[in-house]
């Protein structure tokens, strides 16, 4: 990233993330921010002076810096809260898509990296599984 403070603010406000560490990776090294997104998920973000790679996000499957990341919400209530926060932040259009036993919401973080939030599909056992279609729960 070119702006570690902006990414910290985004992930703490939207995901209730905590910051484990913020400082040089090693003495004289680049700034490293460890963002804890849950009990088993963390992002290691580097802010490297004069590095412009964060300005060159490629489209999904273009295999840029990172293709995309998927974050698993703890439950449907957490998913709904995160969805509202992402929409409020202007990071998502709010469209929720069914992918069989999961529902998914795509967003872009402040560096324009494509990401998604997933949670178990509450309608998965009610009949035929749908793939890549808008979830009727959110239409």
GROMACS .gro file of N, CA, C and O in nm:
model
  556
    1UNK      N    1   0.083  -0.119   0.000
    1UNK     CA    2   0.000   0.000   0.000
    1UNK      C    3   0.087   0.124   0.000
    1UNK      O    4   0.204   0.119   0.040
    2UNK      N    5   0.028   0.231  -0.044
    2UNK     CA    6   0.093   0.361  -0.034
    2UNK      C    7   0.043   0.438   0.088
    2UNK      O    8   0.095   0.545   0.117
    3UNK      N    9  -0.060   0.386   0.155
    3UNK     CA   10  -0.121   0.457   0.267
    3UNK      C   11  -0.168   0.357   0.373
    3UNK      O   12  -0.285   0.315   0.375
    4UNK      N   13  -0.077   0.319   0.461
    4UNK     CA   14  -0.109   0.222   0.566
    4UNK      C   15  -0.217   0.269   0.661
    4UNK      O   16  -0.300   0.190   0.707
    5UNK      N   17  -0.218   0.397   0.692
    5UNK     CA   18  -0.319   0.449   0.784
    5UNK      C   19  -0.458   0.435   0.726
    5UNK      O   20  -0.553   0.399   0.796
    6UNK      N   21  -0.472   0.461   0.596
    6UNK     CA   22  -0.602   0.448   0.530
    6UNK      C   23  -0.651   0.303   0.534
    6UNK      O   24  -0.767   0.276   0.565
    7UNK      N   25  -0.562   0.206   0.508
    7UNK     CA   26  -0.602   0.065   0.512
    7UNK      C   27  -0.637   0.022   0.655
    7UNK      O   28  -0.733  -0.053   0.676
    8UNK      N   29  -0.559   0.065   0.752
    8UNK     CA   30  -0.590   0.033   0.892
    8UNK      C   31  -0.730   0.083   0.928
    8UNK      O   32  -0.810   0.009   0.987
    9UNK      N   33  -0.760   0.207   0.895
    9UNK     CA   34  -0.890   0.265   0.927
    9UNK      C   35  -1.003   0.186   0.860
    9UNK      O   36  -1.104   0.154   0.922
   10UNK      N   37  -0.985   0.151   0.733
   10UNK     CA   38  -1.087   0.076   0.660
   10UNK      C   39  -1.116  -0.058   0.727
   10UNK      O   40  -1.230  -0.090   0.757
   11UNK      N   41  -1.013  -0.138   0.751
   11UNK     CA   42  -1.035  -0.272   0.806
   11UNK      C   43  -1.082  -0.269   0.952
   11UNK      O   44  -1.159  -0.354   0.993
   12UNK      N   45  -1.039  -0.171   1.031
   12UNK     CA   46  -1.088  -0.164   1.169
   12UNK      C   47  -1.233  -0.118   1.173
   12UNK      O   48  -1.312  -0.169   1.252
   13UNK      N   49  -1.270  -0.023   1.087
   13UNK     CA   50  -1.408   0.026   1.087
   13UNK      C   51  -1.506  -0.073   1.027
   13UNK      O   52  -1.616  -0.091   1.079
   14UNK      N   53  -1.470  -0.139   0.919
   14UNK     CA   54  -1.563  -0.230   0.851
   14UNK      C   55  -1.569  -0.367   0.917
   14UNK      O   56  -1.676  -0.425   0.934
   15UNK      N   57  -1.454  -0.420   0.958
   15UNK     CA   58  -1.448  -0.557   1.007
   15UNK      C   59  -1.421  -0.569   1.157
   15UNK      O   60  -1.400  -0.679   1.206
   16UNK      N   61  -1.416  -0.458   1.230
   16UNK     CA   62  -1.379  -0.460   1.372
   16UNK      C   63  -1.242  -0.525   1.391
   16UNK      O   64  -1.215  -0.589   1.494
   17UNK      N   65  -1.156  -0.511   1.293
   17UNK     CA   66  -1.021  -0.568   1.301
   17UNK      C   67  -0.941  -0.498   1.411
   17UNK      O   68  -0.971  -0.386   1.451
   18UNK      N   69  -0.841  -0.567   1.459
   18UNK     CA   70  -0.748  -0.509   1.555
   18UNK      C   71  -0.609  -0.504   1.492
   18UNK      O   72  -0.577  -0.582   1.402
   19UNK      N   73  -0.529  -0.410   1.539
   19UNK     CA   74  -0.394  -0.395   1.488
   19UNK      C   75  -0.298  -0.461   1.586
   19UNK      O   76  -0.288  -0.421   1.702
   20UNK      N   77  -0.232  -0.565   1.540
   20UNK     CA   78  -0.137  -0.637   1.625
   20UNK      C   79  -0.002  -0.565   1.630
   20UNK      O   80   0.065  -0.564   1.733
   21UNK      N   81   0.036  -0.507   1.517
   21UNK     CA   82   0.168  -0.445   1.508
   21UNK      C   83   0.166  -0.339   1.399
   21UNK      O   84   0.099  -0.355   1.298
   22UNK      N   85   0.239  -0.232   1.421
   22UNK     CA   86   0.254  -0.127   1.321
   22UNK      C   87   0.391  -0.064   1.340
   22UNK      O   88   0.414   0.010   1.434
   23UNK      N   89   0.482  -0.098   1.253
   23UNK     CA   90   0.617  -0.044   1.263
   23UNK      C   91   0.708  -0.110   1.162
   23UNK      O   92   0.663  -0.190   1.079
   24UNK      N   93   0.835  -0.080   1.167
   24UNK     CA   94   0.929  -0.140   1.073
   24UNK      C   95   0.930  -0.293   1.085
   24UNK      O   96   0.925  -0.347   1.196
   25UNK      N   97   0.934  -0.360   0.971
   25UNK     CA   98   0.941  -0.507   0.973
   25UNK      C   99   1.068  -0.552   1.045
   25UNK      O  100   1.069  -0.650   1.116
   26UNK      N  101   1.174  -0.477   1.025
   26UNK     CA  102   1.302  -0.498   1.092
   26UNK      C  103   1.367  -0.361   1.100
   26UNK      O  104   1.323  -0.268   1.030
   27UNK      N  105   1.467  -0.342   1.183
   27UNK     CA  106   1.528  -0.209   1.193
   27UNK      C  107   1.569  -0.155   1.056
   27UNK      O  108   1.641  -0.220   0.980
   28UNK      N  109   1.514  -0.039   1.020
   28UNK     CA  110   1.543   0.022   0.892
   28UNK      C  111   1.460  -0.033   0.777
   28UNK      O  112   1.473   0.012   0.663
   29UNK      N  113   1.374  -0.130   0.804
   29UNK     CA  114   1.294  -0.194   0.700
   29UNK      C  115   1.164  -0.120   0.673
   29UNK      O  116   1.135  -0.018   0.736
   30UNK      N  117   1.084  -0.172   0.580
   30UNK     CA  118   0.958  -0.106   0.547
   30UNK      C  119   0.856  -0.120   0.661
   30UNK      O  120   0.866  -0.210   0.744
   31UNK      N  121   0.760  -0.029   0.663
   31UNK     CA  122   0.652  -0.034   0.760
   31UNK      C  123   0.570  -0.159   0.735
   31UNK      O  124   0.531  -0.189   0.623
   32UNK      N  125   0.545  -0.234   0.842
   32UNK     CA  126   0.462  -0.354   0.834
   32UNK      C  127   0.348  -0.339   0.934
   32UNK      O  128   0.371  -0.312   1.052
   33UNK      N  129   0.227  -0.358   0.885
   33UNK     CA  130   0.109  -0.350   0.970
   33UNK      C  131   0.045  -0.488   0.971
   33UNK      O  132   0.015  -0.543   0.865
   34UNK      N  133   0.027  -0.545   1.090
   34UNK     CA  134  -0.042  -0.672   1.101
   34UNK      C  135  -0.184  -0.643   1.149
   34UNK      O  136  -0.204  -0.591   1.258
   35UNK      N  137  -0.280  -0.675   1.062
   35UNK     CA  138  -0.421  -0.650   1.089
   35UNK      C  139  -0.487  -0.785   1.117
   35UNK      O  140  -0.489  -0.873   1.032
   36UNK      N  141  -0.540  -0.801   1.239
   36UNK     CA  142  -0.609  -0.924   1.275
   36UNK      C  143  -0.757  -0.909   1.240
   36UNK      O  144  -0.826  -0.824   1.295
   37UNK      N  145  -0.804  -0.995   1.150
   37UNK     CA  146  -0.943  -0.992   1.106
   37UNK      C  147  -1.029  -1.094   1.179
   37UNK      O  148  -1.148  -1.101   1.157
   38UNK      N  149  -0.972  -1.173   1.262
   38UNK     CA  150  -1.043  -1.276   1.337
   38UNK      C  151  -0.942  -1.363   1.407
   38UNK      O  152  -0.822  -1.336   1.402
   39UNK      N  153  -0.989  -1.468   1.471
   39UNK     CA  154  -0.897  -1.552   1.550
   39UNK      C  155  -0.795  -1.627   1.466
   39UNK      O  156  -0.691  -1.667   1.518
   40UNK      N  157  -0.819  -1.643   1.337
   40UNK     CA  158  -0.725  -1.720   1.255
   40UNK      C  159  -0.693  -1.651   1.123
   40UNK      O  160  -0.646  -1.715   1.030
   41UNK      N  161  -0.719  -1.521   1.113
   41UNK     CA  162  -0.697  -1.451   0.987
   41UNK      C  163  -0.628  -1.318   1.011
   41UNK      O  164  -0.671  -1.240   1.095
   42UNK      N  165  -0.521  -1.296   0.937
   42UNK     CA  166  -0.452  -1.168   0.948
   42UNK      C  167  -0.405  -1.124   0.810
   42UNK      O  168  -0.380  -1.206   0.722
   43UNK      N  169  -0.396  -0.993   0.794
   43UNK     CA  170  -0.334  -0.936   0.676
   43UNK      C  171  -0.200  -0.877   0.718
   43UNK      O  172  -0.192  -0.809   0.820
   44UNK      N  173  -0.098  -0.903   0.642
   44UNK     CA  174   0.032  -0.840   0.663
   44UNK      C  175   0.048  -0.738   0.551
   44UNK      O  176   0.067  -0.773   0.435
   45UNK      N  177   0.039  -0.613   0.588
   45UNK     CA  178   0.040  -0.503   0.492
   45UNK      C  179   0.175  -0.432   0.501
   45UNK      O  180   0.221  -0.401   0.610
   46UNK      N  181   0.234  -0.407   0.385
   46UNK     CA  182   0.361  -0.336   0.380
   46UNK      C  183   0.343  -0.202   0.312
   46UNK      O  184   0.278  -0.193   0.209
   47UNK      N  185   0.400  -0.100   0.373
   47UNK     CA  186   0.404   0.032   0.312
   47UNK      C  187   0.550   0.058   0.278
   47UNK      O  188   0.633   0.075   0.367
   48UNK      N  189   0.580   0.058   0.149
   48UNK     CA  190   0.717   0.070   0.103
   48UNK      C  191   0.732   0.203   0.031
   48UNK      O  192   0.663   0.230  -0.068
   49UNK      N  193   0.820   0.286   0.083
   49UNK     CA  194   0.842   0.420   0.027
   49UNK      C  195   0.881   0.412  -0.120
   49UNK      O  196   0.962   0.328  -0.161
   50UNK      N  197   0.820   0.498  -0.201
   50UNK     CA  198   0.847   0.510  -0.344
   50UNK      C  199   0.812   0.385  -0.425
   50UNK      O  200   0.858   0.369  -0.538
   51UNK      N  201   0.732   0.294  -0.370
   51UNK     CA  202   0.687   0.176  -0.444
   51UNK      C  203   0.547   0.206  -0.495
   51UNK      O  204   0.457   0.237  -0.418
   52UNK      N  205   0.527   0.197  -0.625
   52UNK     CA  206   0.398   0.232  -0.683
   52UNK      C  207   0.312   0.112  -0.720
   52UNK      O  208   0.215   0.125  -0.794
   53UNK      N  209   0.345  -0.007  -0.673
   53UNK     CA  210   0.269  -0.126  -0.711
   53UNK      C  211   0.122  -0.120  -0.668
   53UNK      O  212   0.036  -0.176  -0.734
   54UNK      N  213   0.093  -0.051  -0.558
   54UNK     CA  214  -0.046  -0.040  -0.514
   54UNK      C  215  -0.131   0.038  -0.613
   54UNK      O  216  -0.253   0.028  -0.611
   55UNK      N  217  -0.068   0.113  -0.703
   55UNK     CA  218  -0.141   0.190  -0.803
   55UNK      C  219  -0.173   0.108  -0.928
   55UNK      O  220  -0.236   0.159  -1.021
   56UNK      N  221  -0.129  -0.016  -0.932
   56UNK     CA  222  -0.143  -0.098  -1.053
   56UNK      C  223  -0.227  -0.221  -1.029
   56UNK      O  224  -0.186  -0.332  -1.061
   57UNK      N  225  -0.346  -0.204  -0.974
   57UNK     CA  226  -0.433  -0.319  -0.950
   57UNK      C  227  -0.481  -0.374  -1.084
   57UNK      O  228  -0.526  -0.299  -1.170
   58UNK      N  229  -0.471  -0.503  -1.101
   58UNK     CA  230  -0.517  -0.566  -1.224
   58UNK      C  231  -0.658  -0.619  -1.203
   58UNK      O  232  -0.702  -0.637  -1.089
   59UNK      N  233  -0.730  -0.648  -1.310
   59UNK     CA  234  -0.864  -0.705  -1.291
   59UNK      C  235  -0.855  -0.846  -1.234
   59UNK      O  236  -0.752  -0.912  -1.243
   60UNK      N  237  -0.967  -0.892  -1.175
   60UNK     CA  238  -0.971  -1.026  -1.118
   60UNK      C  239  -0.925  -1.127  -1.222
   60UNK      O  240  -0.960  -1.116  -1.340
   61UNK      N  241  -0.847  -1.222  -1.179
   61UNK     CA  242  -0.786  -1.329  -1.258
   61UNK      C  243  -0.675  -1.276  -1.349
   61UNK      O  244  -0.622  -1.349  -1.429
   62UNK      N  245  -0.638  -1.149  -1.335
   62UNK     CA  246  -0.524  -1.094  -1.407
   62UNK      C  247  -0.395  -1.127  -1.335
   62UNK      O  248  -0.288  -1.097  -1.383
   63UNK      N  249  -0.406  -1.186  -1.218
   63UNK     CA  250  -0.292  -1.229  -1.137
   63UNK      C  251  -0.195  -1.116  -1.107
   63UNK      O  252  -0.077  -1.124  -1.132
   64UNK      N  253  -0.250  -1.011  -1.051
   64UNK     CA  254  -0.169  -0.899  -1.009
   64UNK      C  255  -0.101  -0.929  -0.877
   64UNK      O  256  -0.067  -1.043  -0.847
   65UNK      N  257  -0.085  -0.826  -0.793
   65UNK     CA  258  -0.018  -0.842  -0.664
   65UNK      C  259  -0.082  -0.956  -0.586
   65UNK      O  260  -0.015  -1.042  -0.533
   66UNK      N  261  -0.213  -0.954  -0.577
   66UNK     CA  262  -0.292  -1.063  -0.519
   66UNK      C  263  -0.418  -1.068  -0.604
   66UNK      O  264  -0.478  -0.964  -0.631
   67UNK      N  265  -0.461  -1.185  -0.645
   67UNK     CA  266  -0.581  -1.193  -0.727
   67UNK      C  267  -0.702  -1.140  -0.651
   67UNK      O  268  -0.763  -1.043  -0.690
   68UNK      N  269  -0.737  -1.202  -0.542
   68UNK     CA  270  -0.838  -1.149  -0.449
   68UNK      C  271  -0.832  -1.234  -0.323
   68UNK      O  272  -0.771  -1.339  -0.321
   69UNK      N  273  -0.894  -1.183  -0.217
   69UNK     CA  274  -0.900  -1.259  -0.093
   69UNK      C  275  -1.046  -1.277  -0.055
   69UNK      O  276  -1.131  -1.194  -0.089
   70UNK      N  277  -1.074  -1.387   0.013
   70UNK     CA  278  -1.208  -1.413   0.064
   70UNK      C  279  -1.202  -1.419   0.216
   70UNK      O  280  -1.117  -1.489   0.272
   71UNK      N  281  -1.289  -1.345   0.279
   71UNK     CA  282  -1.296  -1.341   0.425
   71UNK      C  283  -1.427  -1.405   0.469
   71UNK      O  284  -1.533  -1.374   0.414
   72UNK      N  285  -1.421  -1.494   0.564
   72UNK     CA  286  -1.539  -1.567   0.610
   72UNK      C  287  -1.600  -1.496   0.730
   72UNK      O  288  -1.534  -1.480   0.833
   73UNK      N  289  -1.724  -1.451   0.717
   73UNK     CA  290  -1.794  -1.388   0.829
   73UNK      C  291  -1.830  -1.494   0.932
   73UNK      O  292  -1.856  -1.610   0.898
   74UNK      N  293  -1.834  -1.456   1.058
   74UNK     CA  294  -1.862  -1.550   1.167
   74UNK      C  295  -2.002  -1.609   1.157
   74UNK      O  296  -2.023  -1.726   1.190
   75UNK      N  297  -2.098  -1.529   1.111
   75UNK     CA  298  -2.236  -1.575   1.100
   75UNK      C  299  -2.311  -1.476   1.011
   75UNK      O  300  -2.255  -1.376   0.966
   76UNK      N  301  -2.440  -1.503   0.987
   76UNK     CA  302  -2.518  -1.419   0.898
   76UNK      C  303  -2.535  -1.277   0.952
   76UNK      O  304  -2.531  -1.180   0.875
   77UNK      N  305  -2.552  -1.263   1.082
   77UNK     CA  306  -2.565  -1.128   1.141
   77UNK      C  307  -2.437  -1.048   1.118
   77UNK      O  308  -2.444  -0.929   1.084
   78UNK      N  309  -2.321  -1.111   1.135
   78UNK     CA  310  -2.193  -1.042   1.110
   78UNK      C  311  -2.182  -1.007   0.963
   78UNK      O  312  -2.136  -0.898   0.928
   79UNK      N  313  -2.222  -1.097   0.874
   79UNK     CA  314  -2.220  -1.071   0.730
   79UNK      C  315  -2.304  -0.948   0.696
   79UNK      O  316  -2.260  -0.860   0.622
   80UNK      N  317  -2.425  -0.942   0.752
   80UNK     CA  318  -2.514  -0.829   0.726
   80UNK      C  319  -2.454  -0.698   0.777
   80UNK      O  320  -2.465  -0.593   0.711
   81UNK      N  321  -2.390  -0.702   0.894
   81UNK     CA  322  -2.327  -0.582   0.950
   81UNK      C  323  -2.211  -0.536   0.861
   81UNK      O  324  -2.198  -0.417   0.831
   82UNK      N  325  -2.128  -0.631   0.819
   82UNK     CA  326  -2.014  -0.599   0.732
   82UNK      C  327  -2.065  -0.544   0.599
   82UNK      O  328  -2.012  -0.446   0.546
   83UNK      N  329  -2.170  -0.605   0.545
   83UNK     CA  330  -2.228  -0.558   0.418
   83UNK      C  331  -2.272  -0.412   0.430
   83UNK      O  332  -2.241  -0.330   0.344
   84UNK      N  333  -2.343  -0.380   0.538
   84UNK     CA  334  -2.389  -0.242   0.558
   84UNK      C  335  -2.271  -0.147   0.569
   84UNK      O  336  -2.273  -0.036   0.512
   85UNK      N  337  -2.168  -0.187   0.640
   85UNK     CA  338  -2.049  -0.102   0.656
   85UNK      C  339  -1.976  -0.082   0.523
   85UNK      O  340  -1.930   0.027   0.493
   86UNK      N  341  -1.964  -0.189   0.444
   86UNK     CA  342  -1.898  -0.178   0.315
   86UNK      C  343  -1.974  -0.085   0.222
   86UNK      O  344  -1.915  -0.003   0.151
   87UNK      N  345  -2.105  -0.096   0.222
   87UNK     CA  346  -2.187  -0.008   0.138
   87UNK      C  347  -2.174   0.137   0.186
   87UNK      O  348  -2.161   0.228   0.104
   88UNK      N  349  -2.176   0.156   0.316
   88UNK     CA  350  -2.162   0.291   0.372
   88UNK      C  351  -2.026   0.352   0.336
   88UNK      O  352  -2.016   0.473   0.313
   89UNK      N  353  -1.924   0.268   0.331
   89UNK     CA  354  -1.789   0.315   0.297
   89UNK      C  355  -1.771   0.334   0.147
   89UNK      O  356  -1.664   0.378   0.102
   90UNK      N  357  -1.872   0.299   0.068
   90UNK     CA  358  -1.861   0.310  -0.078
   90UNK      C  359  -1.772   0.203  -0.139
   90UNK      O  360  -1.726   0.216  -0.251
   91UNK      N  361  -1.749   0.095  -0.065
   91UNK     CA  362  -1.659  -0.011  -0.110
   91UNK      C  363  -1.732  -0.125  -0.181
   91UNK      O  364  -1.668  -0.212  -0.239
   92UNK      N  365  -1.866  -0.126  -0.174
   92UNK     CA  366  -1.943  -0.234  -0.236
   92UNK      C  367  -2.078  -0.181  -0.282
   92UNK      O  368  -2.135  -0.091  -0.220
   93UNK      N  369  -2.130  -0.243  -0.389
   93UNK     CA  370  -2.264  -0.209  -0.434
   93UNK      C  371  -2.370  -0.288  -0.357
   93UNK      O  372  -2.489  -0.268  -0.377
   94UNK      N  373  -2.327  -0.380  -0.271
   94UNK     CA  374  -2.419  -0.455  -0.186
   94UNK      C  375  -2.479  -0.579  -0.250
   94UNK      O  376  -2.557  -0.650  -0.186
   95UNK      N  377  -2.444  -0.610  -0.374
   95UNK     CA  378  -2.500  -0.728  -0.440
   95UNK      C  379  -2.444  -0.854  -0.376
   95UNK      O  380  -2.323  -0.872  -0.366
   96UNK      N  381  -2.534  -0.940  -0.331
   96UNK     CA  382  -2.496  -1.067  -0.269
   96UNK      C  383  -2.527  -1.179  -0.368
   96UNK      O  384  -2.637  -1.186  -0.423
   97UNK      N  385  -2.430  -1.264  -0.391
   97UNK     CA  386  -2.441  -1.372  -0.488
   97UNK      C  387  -2.435  -1.507  -0.417
   97UNK      O  388  -2.359  -1.524  -0.323
   98UNK      N  389  -2.518  -1.599  -0.464
   98UNK     CA  390  -2.514  -1.735  -0.411
   98UNK      C  391  -2.413  -1.818  -0.487
   98UNK      O  392  -2.407  -1.813  -0.610
   99UNK      N  393  -2.332  -1.891  -0.413
   99UNK     CA  394  -2.238  -1.986  -0.470
   99UNK      C  395  -2.259  -2.119  -0.398
   99UNK      O  396  -2.177  -2.164  -0.318
  100UNK      N  397  -2.373  -2.181  -0.422
  100UNK     CA  398  -2.405  -2.307  -0.358
  100UNK      C  399  -2.427  -2.291  -0.210
  100UNK      O  400  -2.517  -2.220  -0.167
  101UNK      N  401  -2.342  -2.350  -0.130
  101UNK     CA  402  -2.359  -2.346   0.015
  101UNK      C  403  -2.307  -2.218   0.079
  101UNK      O  404  -2.313  -2.202   0.200
  102UNK      N  405  -2.257  -2.126  -0.001
  102UNK     CA  406  -2.207  -1.997   0.050
  102UNK      C  407  -2.280  -1.883  -0.023
  102UNK      O  408  -2.322  -1.898  -0.137
  103UNK      N  409  -2.289  -1.770   0.047
  103UNK     CA  410  -2.327  -1.646  -0.020
  103UNK      C  411  -2.207  -1.554  -0.012
  103UNK      O  412  -2.125  -1.564   0.080
  104UNK      N  413  -2.195  -1.464  -0.110
  104UNK     CA  414  -2.074  -1.386  -0.126
  104UNK      C  415  -2.106  -1.242  -0.159
  104UNK      O  416  -2.201  -1.213  -0.234
  105UNK      N  417  -2.026  -1.152  -0.105
  105UNK     CA  418  -2.036  -1.010  -0.133
  105UNK      C  419  -1.897  -0.961  -0.173
  105UNK      O  420  -1.802  -0.978  -0.096
  106UNK      N  421  -1.884  -0.905  -0.291
  106UNK     CA  422  -1.755  -0.853  -0.335
  106UNK      C  423  -1.742  -0.706  -0.295
  106UNK      O  424  -1.839  -0.633  -0.285
  107UNK      N  425  -1.617  -0.665  -0.269
  107UNK     CA  426  -1.587  -0.526  -0.239
  107UNK      C  427  -1.446  -0.495  -0.284
  107UNK      O  428  -1.370  -0.584  -0.317
  108UNK      N  429  -1.414  -0.367  -0.285
  108UNK     CA  430  -1.277  -0.323  -0.313
  108UNK      C  431  -1.228  -0.244  -0.194
  108UNK      O  432  -1.298  -0.156  -0.144
  109UNK      N  433  -1.108  -0.278  -0.149
  109UNK     CA  434  -1.050  -0.205  -0.037
  109UNK      C  435  -0.994  -0.072  -0.087
  109UNK      O  436  -1.001  -0.043  -0.207
  110UNK      N  437  -0.943   0.014   0.001
  110UNK     CA  438  -0.896   0.146  -0.042
  110UNK      C  439  -0.784   0.143  -0.146
  110UNK      O  440  -0.765   0.241  -0.217
  111UNK      N  441  -0.711   0.033  -0.158
  111UNK     CA  442  -0.610   0.021  -0.263
  111UNK      C  443  -0.666  -0.045  -0.388
  111UNK      O  444  -0.592  -0.083  -0.478
  112UNK      N  445  -0.799  -0.062  -0.392
  112UNK     CA  446  -0.871  -0.121  -0.506
  112UNK      C  447  -0.847  -0.270  -0.525
  112UNK      O  448  -0.872  -0.324  -0.633
  113UNK      N  449  -0.799  -0.339  -0.421
  113UNK     CA  450  -0.787  -0.484  -0.430
  113UNK      C  451  -0.927  -0.544  -0.419
  113UNK      O  452  -1.004  -0.507  -0.331
  114UNK      N  453  -0.959  -0.636  -0.509
  114UNK     CA  454  -1.089  -0.701  -0.504
  114UNK      C  455  -1.088  -0.807  -0.394
  114UNK      O  456  -0.995  -0.887  -0.384
  115UNK      N  457  -1.191  -0.805  -0.313
  115UNK     CA  458  -1.204  -0.896  -0.201
  115UNK      C  459  -1.350  -0.943  -0.193
  115UNK      O  460  -1.437  -0.886  -0.256
  116UNK      N  461  -1.375  -1.044  -0.113
  116UNK     CA  462  -1.512  -1.086  -0.091
  116UNK      C  463  -1.531  -1.130   0.053
  116UNK      O  464  -1.436  -1.170   0.120
  117UNK      N  465  -1.654  -1.121   0.098
  117UNK     CA  466  -1.694  -1.172   0.229
  117UNK      C  467  -1.791  -1.285   0.201
  117UNK      O  468  -1.884  -1.271   0.120
  118UNK      N  469  -1.770  -1.398   0.269
  118UNK     CA  470  -1.854  -1.516   0.250
  118UNK      C  471  -1.914  -1.560   0.382
  118UNK      O  472  -1.856  -1.537   0.488
  119UNK      N  473  -2.028  -1.629   0.373
  119UNK     CA  474  -2.090  -1.688   0.490
  119UNK      C  475  -2.176  -1.805   0.441
  119UNK      O  476  -2.213  -1.810   0.322
  120UNK      N  477  -2.209  -1.896   0.530
  120UNK     CA  478  -2.295  -2.008   0.493
  120UNK      C  479  -2.427  -1.956   0.439
  120UNK      O  480  -2.485  -1.861   0.492
  121UNK      N  481  -2.475  -2.018   0.333
  121UNK     CA  482  -2.601  -1.980   0.270
  121UNK      C  483  -2.716  -2.031   0.357
  121UNK      O  484  -2.734  -2.151   0.373
  122UNK      N  485  -2.797  -1.940   0.414
  122UNK     CA  486  -2.906  -1.985   0.501
  122UNK      C  487  -3.015  -2.061   0.427
  122UNK      O  488  -3.097  -2.128   0.488
  123UNK      N  489  -3.017  -2.054   0.294
  123UNK     CA  490  -3.119  -2.123   0.215
  123UNK      C  491  -3.065  -2.248   0.146
  123UNK      O  492  -3.134  -2.307   0.063
  124UNK      N  493  -2.945  -2.290   0.179
  124UNK     CA  494  -2.881  -2.400   0.106
  124UNK      C  495  -2.959  -2.531   0.117
  124UNK      O  496  -2.955  -2.612   0.025
  125UNK      N  497  -3.028  -2.554   0.226
  125UNK     CA  498  -3.099  -2.680   0.244
  125UNK      C  499  -3.245  -2.674   0.203
  125UNK      O  500  -3.320  -2.766   0.224
  126UNK      N  501  -3.287  -2.562   0.142
  126UNK     CA  502  -3.427  -2.546   0.105
  126UNK      C  503  -3.456  -2.591  -0.037
  126UNK      O  504  -3.564  -2.566  -0.089
  127UNK      N  505  -3.365  -2.656  -0.099
  127UNK     CA  506  -3.390  -2.702  -0.236
  127UNK      C  507  -3.265  -2.694  -0.320
  127UNK      O  508  -3.154  -2.712  -0.272
  128UNK      N  509  -3.285  -2.663  -0.445
  128UNK     CA  510  -3.177  -2.662  -0.542
  128UNK      C  511  -3.075  -2.552  -0.509
  128UNK      O  512  -3.110  -2.439  -0.478
  129UNK      N  513  -2.947  -2.589  -0.514
  129UNK     CA  514  -2.840  -2.491  -0.492
  129UNK      C  515  -2.824  -2.405  -0.616
  129UNK      O  516  -2.830  -2.453  -0.729
  130UNK      N  517  -2.803  -2.277  -0.596
  130UNK     CA  518  -2.784  -2.183  -0.706
  130UNK      C  519  -2.639  -2.138  -0.706
  130UNK      O  520  -2.580  -2.118  -0.601
  131UNK      N  521  -2.583  -2.119  -0.824
  131UNK     CA  522  -2.443  -2.080  -0.836
  131UNK      C  523  -2.431  -1.956  -0.924
  131UNK      O  524  -2.479  -1.954  -1.037
  132UNK      N  525  -2.367  -1.852  -0.869
  132UNK     CA  526  -2.341  -1.731  -0.946
  132UNK      C  527  -2.465  -1.649  -0.976
  132UNK      O  528  -2.467  -1.577  -1.074
  133UNK      N  529  -2.566  -1.659  -0.892
  133UNK     CA  530  -2.689  -1.582  -0.912
  133UNK      C  531  -2.717  -1.495  -0.790
  133UNK      O  532  -2.677  -1.529  -0.678
  134UNK      N  533  -2.786  -1.383  -0.809
  134UNK     CA  534  -2.818  -1.297  -0.694
  134UNK      C  535  -2.900  -1.371  -0.590
  134UNK      O  536  -2.989  -1.450  -0.623
  135UNK      N  537  -2.868  -1.347  -0.466
  135UNK     CA  538  -2.940  -1.411  -0.357
  135UNK      C  539  -3.078  -1.344  -0.338
  135UNK      O  540  -3.084  -1.221  -0.322
  136UNK      N  541  -3.186  -1.422  -0.338
  136UNK     CA  542  -3.319  -1.363  -0.320
  136UNK      C  543  -3.334  -1.294  -0.185
  136UNK      O  544  -3.417  -1.205  -0.170
  137UNK      N  545  -3.254  -1.331  -0.088
  137UNK     CA  546  -3.261  -1.270   0.045
  137UNK      C  547  -3.226  -1.120   0.039
  137UNK      O  548  -3.270  -1.043   0.122
  138UNK      N  549  -3.146  -1.081  -0.059
  138UNK     CA  550  -3.095  -0.944  -0.066
  138UNK      C  551  -3.145  -0.868  -0.188
  138UNK      O  552  -3.088  -0.767  -0.224
  139UNK      N  553  -3.251  -0.915  -0.252
  139UNK     CA  554  -3.303  -0.843  -0.369
  139UNK      C  555  -3.420  -0.755  -0.330
  139UNK      O  556  -3.480  -0.768  -0.229
   0.00000   0.00000   0.00000
